[in-house]
Every structure is written in C-alpha cells, then in structure tokens.
CSV table of C-alpha atoms in Angstrom, one decimal:
chain,number,residue,atom,x,y,z
A,68,MET,CA,76.8,-2.8,-44.7
A,69,ALA,CA,73.8,-2.4,-47.0
A,70,SER,CA,72.9,-5.3,-49.3
A,71,PRO,CA,73.0,-4.7,-53.0
A,72,ARG,CA,69.8,-3.8,-54.7
A,73,ARG,CA,67.9,-6.6,-56.2
A,74,SER,CA,65.4,-6.6,-58.9
A,75,VAL,CA,61.8,-7.9,-58.6
A,76,GLU,CA,62.9,-11.4,-59.6
A,77,GLY,CA,65.3,-11.5,-56.6
A,78,ARG,CA,68.8,-11.3,-58.4
A,79,PRO,CA,71.3,-8.5,-58.2
A,80,LEU,CA,70.9,-5.7,-60.7
A,81,GLY,CA,74.4,-6.0,-61.9
A,82,THR,CA,74.1,-9.7,-62.8
A,83,SER,CA,73.7,-10.3,-66.5
A,84,VAL,CA,71.2,-12.5,-68.2
A,85,SER,CA,73.9,-14.8,-69.5
A,86,SER,CA,75.0,-15.6,-66.0
A,87,ASN,CA,71.5,-16.8,-65.2
A,88,THR,CA,71.2,-19.0,-68.2
A,89,SER,CA,74.7,-20.4,-67.7
A,90,ASN,CA,73.7,-21.8,-64.2
A,91,PRO,CA,70.3,-23.4,-64.6
A,92,GLY,CA,70.5,-25.1,-61.2
A,93,SER,CA,71.3,-21.9,-59.3
A,94,PRO,CA,68.7,-20.3,-57.1
A,95,ALA,CA,68.5,-17.3,-59.3
A,96,HIS,CA,67.1,-19.4,-62.2
A,97,GLY,CA,63.5,-19.1,-63.2
A,98,GLY,CA,62.5,-22.5,-61.7
A,99,GLY,CA,63.8,-21.4,-58.3
A,100,SER,CA,62.1,-18.0,-58.5
A,101,SER,CA,58.8,-19.6,-59.5
A,102,GLY,CA,59.0,-21.9,-56.5
A,103,ARG,CA,59.8,-19.0,-54.2
A,104,PHE,CA,56.8,-17.0,-55.4
A,105,GLU,CA,54.5,-20.1,-55.1
A,106,PHE,CA,55.8,-20.5,-51.5
A,107,GLN,CA,55.1,-16.8,-50.9
A,108,SER,CA,51.5,-17.1,-52.3
A,109,LEU,CA,50.8,-20.1,-50.1
A,110,LEU,CA,52.1,-18.1,-47.1
A,111,SER,CA,49.8,-15.2,-48.0
A,112,SER,CA,46.8,-17.4,-48.4
A,113,ARG,CA,47.5,-19.0,-45.0
A,114,ALA,CA,47.9,-15.6,-43.4
A,115,ALA,CA,44.5,-14.6,-44.8
A,116,GLY,CA,42.9,-17.8,-43.2
A,117,VAL,CA,42.0,-19.5,-46.5
A,118,ASP,CA,42.8,-23.1,-47.3
A,119,PRO,CA,44.5,-23.2,-50.6
A,120,THR,CA,43.4,-26.7,-51.4
A,121,SER,CA,39.7,-25.9,-50.9
A,122,ALA,CA,40.2,-22.7,-52.8
A,123,ARG,CA,41.5,-24.7,-55.8
A,124,LEU,CA,38.7,-27.2,-55.5
A,125,ARG,CA,36.1,-24.4,-55.5
A,126,ALA,CA,37.7,-22.9,-58.5
A,127,SER,CA,37.6,-26.2,-60.4
A,128,GLU,CA,33.9,-26.6,-59.5
A,129,SER,CA,32.9,-23.1,-60.6
A,130,PRO,CA,30.6,-22.7,-63.6
A,131,VAL,CA,33.5,-21.3,-65.6
A,132,HIS,CA,35.3,-24.7,-65.6
A,133,ARG,CA,32.0,-26.6,-66.3
A,134,ARG,CA,31.1,-24.4,-69.2
A,135,GLY,CA,32.4,-26.8,-71.7
A,136,SER,CA,30.4,-29.9,-70.6
A,137,PHE,CA,27.0,-29.3,-69.1
A,138,PRO,CA,25.7,-26.7,-71.6
A,139,VAL,CA,26.7,-29.0,-74.4
A,140,ALA,CA,24.8,-31.8,-72.9
A,141,ALA,CA,21.8,-29.6,-72.4
A,142,ALA,CA,22.0,-28.4,-76.0
A,143,GLY,CA,22.1,-32.0,-77.1
A,144,SER,CA,19.1,-33.0,-75.1
A,145,SER,CA,17.1,-30.0,-76.4
A,146,GLN,CA,18.0,-31.0,-80.0
A,147,ALA,CA,17.0,-34.6,-79.6
A,148,PRO,CA,13.8,-34.7,-77.5
A,149,PRO,CA,12.5,-38.1,-76.3
A,150,PRO,CA,10.1,-39.8,-78.9
A,151,SER,CA,6.4,-39.4,-78.1
A,152,LEU,CA,4.3,-42.4,-77.6
A,153,PRO,CA,1.7,-43.4,-80.3
A,154,GLU,CA,-1.9,-42.5,-79.6
A,155,GLU,CA,-2.8,-46.2,-79.1
A,156,ASP,CA,-0.2,-46.5,-76.3
A,157,LEU,CA,-1.4,-43.3,-74.7
A,158,MET,CA,-5.0,-44.7,-74.7
A,159,ASP,CA,-3.7,-47.9,-73.1
A,160,LEU,CA,-1.8,-46.0,-70.5
A,161,ASN,CA,-4.8,-43.6,-69.8
A,162,PRO,CA,-7.9,-45.7,-70.4
A,163,SER,CA,-11.2,-43.8,-70.2
A,164,PHE,CA,-13.9,-44.8,-67.7
A,165,LEU,CA,-16.1,-46.1,-70.6
A,166,GLY,CA,-13.3,-48.3,-71.8
A,167,ILE,CA,-12.7,-49.7,-68.3
A,168,ALA,CA,-16.5,-50.4,-67.9
A,169,LEU,CA,-16.8,-52.1,-71.2
A,170,ARG,CA,-13.8,-54.3,-70.6
A,171,SER,CA,-15.2,-55.2,-67.1
A,172,LEU,CA,-18.5,-56.1,-68.6
A,173,LEU,CA,-16.8,-58.2,-71.3
A,174,ALA,CA,-14.9,-60.1,-68.7
A,175,ILE,CA,-18.0,-60.8,-66.7
A,176,ASP,CA,-19.8,-61.9,-69.8
A,177,LEU,CA,-17.2,-64.4,-70.7
A,178,TRP,CA,-16.9,-65.7,-67.2
A,179,LEU,CA,-20.7,-66.1,-66.8
A,180,SER,CA,-21.1,-67.7,-70.2
A,181,LYS,CA,-18.5,-70.3,-69.4
A,182,LYS,CA,-20.2,-71.0,-66.0
A,183,LEU,CA,-23.6,-71.5,-67.6
A,184,GLY,CA,-22.3,-73.7,-70.5
A,185,VAL,CA,-23.2,-76.8,-68.6
A,186,CYS,CA,-24.4,-78.7,-71.7
A,187,ALA,CA,-21.5,-77.7,-74.0
A,188,GLY,CA,-20.4,-81.3,-74.3
A,189,GLU,CA,-21.4,-84.8,-73.4
A,190,SER,CA,-18.8,-84.8,-70.6
A,191,SER,CA,-20.2,-81.6,-69.1
A,192,SER,CA,-22.0,-81.5,-65.8
A,193,TRP,CA,-25.4,-81.5,-67.5
A,194,GLY,CA,-24.3,-83.4,-70.5
A,195,SER,CA,-27.3,-85.8,-70.3
A,196,VAL,CA,-29.7,-82.8,-71.0
A,197,ARG,CA,-27.8,-81.9,-74.2
A,198,PRO,CA,-30.2,-83.8,-76.6
A,199,LEU,CA,-33.2,-81.9,-75.1
A,200,MET,CA,-31.3,-78.6,-75.6
A,201,LYS,CA,-30.6,-79.5,-79.2
A,202,LEU,CA,-34.3,-80.3,-79.8
A,203,LEU,CA,-35.0,-76.8,-78.5
A,204,GLU,CA,-32.4,-75.5,-80.9
A,205,ILE,CA,-34.2,-77.1,-83.9
A,206,SER,CA,-37.5,-75.6,-82.7
A,207,GLY,CA,-36.1,-72.1,-83.0
A,208,HIS,CA,-34.2,-72.6,-86.3
A,209,GLY,CA,-34.9,-70.3,-89.2
A,210,ILE,CA,-35.4,-73.1,-91.7
A,211,THR,CA,-38.0,-74.7,-89.4
A,212,TRP,CA,-40.0,-71.5,-89.1
A,213,LEU,CA,-39.7,-70.7,-92.8
A,214,LEU,CA,-40.9,-74.1,-94.0
A,215,GLY,CA,-43.7,-74.1,-91.4
A,216,THR,CA,-44.9,-70.7,-92.4
A,217,LEU,CA,-44.9,-71.5,-96.1
A,218,TYR,CA,-46.8,-74.7,-95.5
A,219,CYS,CA,-49.5,-72.9,-93.5
A,220,LEU,CA,-49.7,-70.1,-96.1
A,221,CYS,CA,-50.3,-72.7,-98.8
A,222,ARG,CA,-53.0,-74.4,-96.7
A,223,SER,CA,-54.8,-71.2,-95.6
A,224,ASP,CA,-58.1,-70.4,-97.3
A,225,SER,CA,-58.9,-67.1,-95.7
A,226,TRP,CA,-57.7,-63.6,-96.5
A,227,ALA,CA,-57.2,-62.8,-92.9
A,228,GLY,CA,-55.1,-65.9,-92.3
A,229,ARG,CA,-53.0,-65.3,-95.4
A,230,GLU,CA,-52.4,-61.7,-94.4
A,231,VAL,CA,-51.1,-62.8,-91.0
A,232,LEU,CA,-48.9,-65.5,-92.5
A,233,MET,CA,-47.6,-63.3,-95.2
A,234,ASN,CA,-46.4,-60.8,-92.6
A,235,LEU,CA,-44.9,-63.6,-90.5
A,236,LEU,CA,-42.9,-64.7,-93.6
A,237,PHE,CA,-41.8,-61.1,-94.1
A,238,ALA,CA,-40.7,-60.9,-90.5
A,239,LEU,CA,-38.7,-64.1,-90.7
A,240,LEU,CA,-36.9,-63.0,-93.9
A,241,LEU,CA,-36.2,-59.6,-92.3
A,242,ASP,CA,-34.8,-61.4,-89.2
A,243,LEU,CA,-32.5,-63.5,-91.3
A,244,LEU,CA,-31.2,-60.5,-93.3
A,245,VAL,CA,-30.6,-58.3,-90.3
A,246,VAL,CA,-28.9,-61.0,-88.2
A,247,ALA,CA,-26.6,-62.1,-91.0
A,248,LEU,CA,-25.6,-58.4,-91.7
A,249,ILE,CA,-24.8,-57.8,-88.0
A,250,LYS,CA,-22.8,-61.0,-87.7
A,251,GLY,CA,-20.8,-60.2,-90.8
A,252,LEU,CA,-20.0,-56.8,-89.4
A,253,VAL,CA,-19.2,-57.6,-85.8
A,254,ARG,CA,-17.6,-61.0,-86.4
A,255,ARG,CA,-17.4,-62.0,-82.8
A,256,PRO,CA,-16.2,-65.6,-82.6
A,257,ARG,CA,-18.3,-68.2,-80.8
A,258,PRO,CA,-17.3,-69.3,-77.3
A,259,ALA,CA,-14.2,-71.6,-77.1
A,260,HIS,CA,-16.1,-74.4,-75.4
A,261,ASN,CA,-18.7,-74.6,-78.2
A,262,GLN,CA,-19.0,-77.7,-80.5
A,263,MET,CA,-19.8,-76.9,-84.1
A,264,ASP,CA,-22.5,-79.5,-84.4
A,265,MET,CA,-25.3,-77.2,-85.1
A,266,PHE,CA,-28.3,-77.9,-87.4
A,267,VAL,CA,-27.9,-76.6,-90.9
A,268,THR,CA,-25.4,-73.8,-90.6
A,269,LEU,CA,-24.4,-71.1,-93.1
A,270,SER,CA,-21.2,-69.2,-93.5
A,271,VAL,CA,-22.1,-66.4,-91.1
A,272,ASP,CA,-23.2,-68.9,-88.4
A,273,LYS,CA,-19.5,-69.3,-87.3
A,274,TYR,CA,-20.0,-65.9,-85.7
A,275,SER,CA,-21.7,-65.4,-82.4
A,276,PHE,CA,-23.1,-61.9,-82.1
A,277,PRO,CA,-26.1,-61.7,-82.0
A,278,SER,CA,-28.0,-64.9,-81.4
A,279,GLY,CA,-30.3,-65.6,-84.3
A,280,HIS,CA,-32.4,-68.0,-82.2
A,281,ALA,CA,-32.9,-65.3,-79.6
A,282,THR,CA,-33.9,-62.7,-82.1
A,283,ARG,CA,-36.3,-65.2,-83.8
A,284,ALA,CA,-37.8,-66.3,-80.5
A,285,SER,CA,-38.4,-62.7,-79.4
A,286,LEU,CA,-39.9,-61.7,-82.8
A,287,VAL,CA,-42.1,-64.8,-83.2
A,288,SER,CA,-43.4,-64.7,-79.6
A,289,ARG,CA,-44.4,-61.1,-79.8
A,290,PHE,CA,-46.0,-61.7,-83.2
A,291,ILE,CA,-48.0,-64.6,-81.9
A,292,LEU,CA,-49.1,-62.8,-78.7
A,293,LYS,CA,-50.2,-59.8,-80.9
A,294,HIS,CA,-52.1,-61.5,-83.7
A,295,LEU,CA,-53.4,-64.8,-82.3
A,296,VAL,CA,-56.1,-65.2,-79.7
A,297,LEU,CA,-54.7,-67.6,-77.2
A,298,ALA,CA,-55.7,-68.6,-73.7
A,299,ILE,CA,-53.6,-67.4,-70.8
A,300,PRO,CA,-51.8,-70.8,-70.3
A,301,LEU,CA,-50.8,-70.9,-73.9
A,302,ARG,CA,-49.5,-67.3,-73.8
A,303,VAL,CA,-47.4,-68.2,-70.8
A,304,LEU,CA,-46.0,-71.2,-72.7
A,305,VAL,CA,-45.1,-69.0,-75.6
A,306,VAL,CA,-43.1,-66.7,-73.3
A,307,LEU,CA,-41.4,-69.6,-71.5
A,308,TRP,CA,-40.5,-71.2,-74.9
A,309,ALA,CA,-38.7,-68.0,-75.9
A,310,PHE,CA,-36.9,-67.6,-72.6
A,311,ILE,CA,-35.8,-71.2,-72.4
A,312,LEU,CA,-34.7,-71.2,-76.0
A,313,GLY,CA,-32.4,-68.2,-75.3
A,314,LEU,CA,-31.1,-69.8,-72.2
A,315,SER,CA,-30.4,-73.1,-74.1
A,316,ARG,CA,-28.1,-71.2,-76.4
A,317,VAL,CA,-25.8,-70.3,-73.5
A,318,MET,CA,-26.1,-73.8,-71.9
A,319,LEU,CA,-25.1,-75.4,-75.2
A,320,GLY,CA,-22.1,-73.1,-75.4
A,321,ARG,CA,-23.3,-71.6,-78.7
A,322,HIS,CA,-23.4,-68.0,-77.5
A,323,ASN,CA,-22.4,-65.7,-74.8
A,324,VAL,CA,-24.9,-64.0,-72.5
A,325,THR,CA,-24.7,-60.7,-74.2
A,326,ASP,CA,-25.4,-62.3,-77.6
A,327,VAL,CA,-28.7,-63.7,-76.3
A,328,ALA,CA,-29.6,-60.5,-74.5
A,329,PHE,CA,-29.0,-58.3,-77.5
A,330,GLY,CA,-30.8,-60.9,-79.6
A,331,PHE,CA,-34.0,-60.5,-77.5
A,332,PHE,CA,-33.8,-56.8,-77.8
A,333,LEU,CA,-33.2,-56.9,-81.6
A,334,GLY,CA,-36.1,-59.3,-82.1
A,335,TYR,CA,-38.4,-57.1,-80.1
A,336,MET,CA,-37.5,-54.1,-82.2
A,337,GLN,CA,-37.8,-56.0,-85.5
A,338,TYR,CA,-41.5,-56.7,-84.7
A,339,SER,CA,-42.0,-52.9,-84.4
A,340,ILE,CA,-40.6,-52.6,-88.0
A,341,VAL,CA,-42.9,-55.3,-89.2
A,342,ASP,CA,-45.9,-53.8,-87.5
A,343,TYR,CA,-45.1,-50.4,-89.0
A,344,CYS,CA,-44.7,-51.9,-92.5
A,345,TRP,CA,-47.6,-54.2,-92.2
A,346,LEU,CA,-48.5,-55.9,-95.5
A,347,SER,CA,-52.2,-55.9,-96.5
A,348,PRO,CA,-54.3,-56.1,-99.6
A,349,HIS,CA,-54.6,-52.4,-99.5
A,350,ASN,CA,-50.9,-51.4,-99.5
A,351,ALA,CA,-49.6,-54.5,-101.3
A,352,PRO,CA,-52.4,-55.7,-103.5
A,353,VAL,CA,-50.0,-57.1,-106.2
A,354,LEU,CA,-48.4,-59.4,-103.8
A,355,PHE,CA,-51.7,-60.9,-102.6
A,356,ILE,CA,-53.0,-61.2,-106.1
A,357,LEU,CA,-50.0,-63.1,-107.3
A,358,TRP,CA,-50.2,-65.4,-104.3
A,359,ASN,CA,-53.9,-66.1,-104.9
A,360,GLN,CA,-53.2,-67.0,-108.5
A,361,GLN,CA,-50.8,-69.7,-107.4
C-alpha cells in the first residue's frame, strides 16, 4: 500500500496547520523538522568526507568573521602613529664619529689631569712640593708681569728699550683681554680637586679654559727669545720655565691638560698678532710722545 504524499517539511499534505500548532511536541513540529534536517546535513557532510567541526572552525576563522576587528585596529593604528623622538634623543641614539671622538678625548683629559694633580693638596702624594709650585704660579701671574713691565718702562732711558717694553705691555694687556673673553664664553669649571687658594683672582678666574698662565708663558717666552739677545743656556732656561709653569698648573689641580695645551697654542698665536701690530715711533708717535712727557 502506497504511503500518503508528504510535503517538503515531512508532514502529510492533508494535515492542517492548526494540527501542527496544537501539538508542539509532536515530530511534525518545526523543532523536530529542524533537528531532522540538521541530522541530514551532518550525514551529507560525513558522506562527503568533511569533518563538520573543522568546517565550522574554518568558517569562524575566515576573513569575513574577522572583518569587524582587525581592520578597525589597523585603522586606529594608522590614525594614531607612534610619537617621534626629539632631535636631541636621536642624536644621543645615533652619535656621530666626531661626537664619540670628542667625548673620548674629554674622558682621557679628565683622567690624565686627575692623575697628574699630585700637588692639588697638602695631603697629596707630592704635597711637600706644593709651595714651590705656588711660587711658580706667582712668577707667571699677570699682575707680576704688568707691574714688572711698567717699572722697567719707567726706568728705561733708550728709545729702543721703551719700544720693546711698550710692545710687551701691549702683549700682556691683549693676553688678559683675550683669555678673559674666552673664559667668559666657554665657562668650563675648574677641576674638582682644585683648591681655590690662588694669588689675586678675578671673577673669570673661577673658570678653567684656557690657562692664563700657559698663554702668558708661551707669549712672554717667544717675545723674549725674539727681541732679547741671550746666551744659549739662558734661552733654554726660558723655554724650561714656560714648560714647567704650564705643567705646574696641572700638578696644582688648577687646570686640565687641554686647558694648558690650548693656552700654549693661544699664547703662540697672540705673539703673531703683536708682531704684526708692532708699535713704534713711526706708526704710533703720539703714544711715545705722551710717554716721554711723563
């Protein structure tokens, strides 16, 4: 006997809708039909050789499901880029070769100056030589040379002697002006192991670069060797005096090594300026006439 025809949902064609709704727990209800079709879909997927669980997982991991999360994050990251570092930080992170070389030389300078500061205090390793070093300090002081030059200029009775002493006075004043200007611009502090017990200091003397004693020693020694006729032993003594005076500045802890080295170079160049602007009765007659009247 043939079975009655059924619809696509699996119930007889002659059954009314009201009968389906009146028995919700019957197999002909929608819940049962949905379960039956789900069971049929699982059977068809297994027949095809596909794992339904893995298929569902792959579907959940597809770009369609992730469309709402990752592009938004990417858009947010593009709208708020990471803040760029300042130029100073970039220079610190990427120092140039010149900057590394200068910092290395500065570190060597500080280390060597501290090692050579053997007379910086009475309790230092060479503390007993400190009075002798301070005597050398007075011999290269600017006031000592200014007063000595003025005294010799007043006692001189020759035009040639006055001309030389006048230019020496000009050189000393130029040295004081240039050193004070550079110290005020650079403002490098003196070494930490220095004792501020110097002879007659000014406001700029609290700075270290360059060494005024070193510039004066180089300037005066070159001036003397150029314009005074001295025997060879005396010329050697003048050079030794300039060198030991510069070394004593480091031993006393007054200056670093680079302060003294640049001071020697600056004093050497200052004499070139004095020699180029040499004062004589021909190019500065008024100055010599006024001095003779005194």
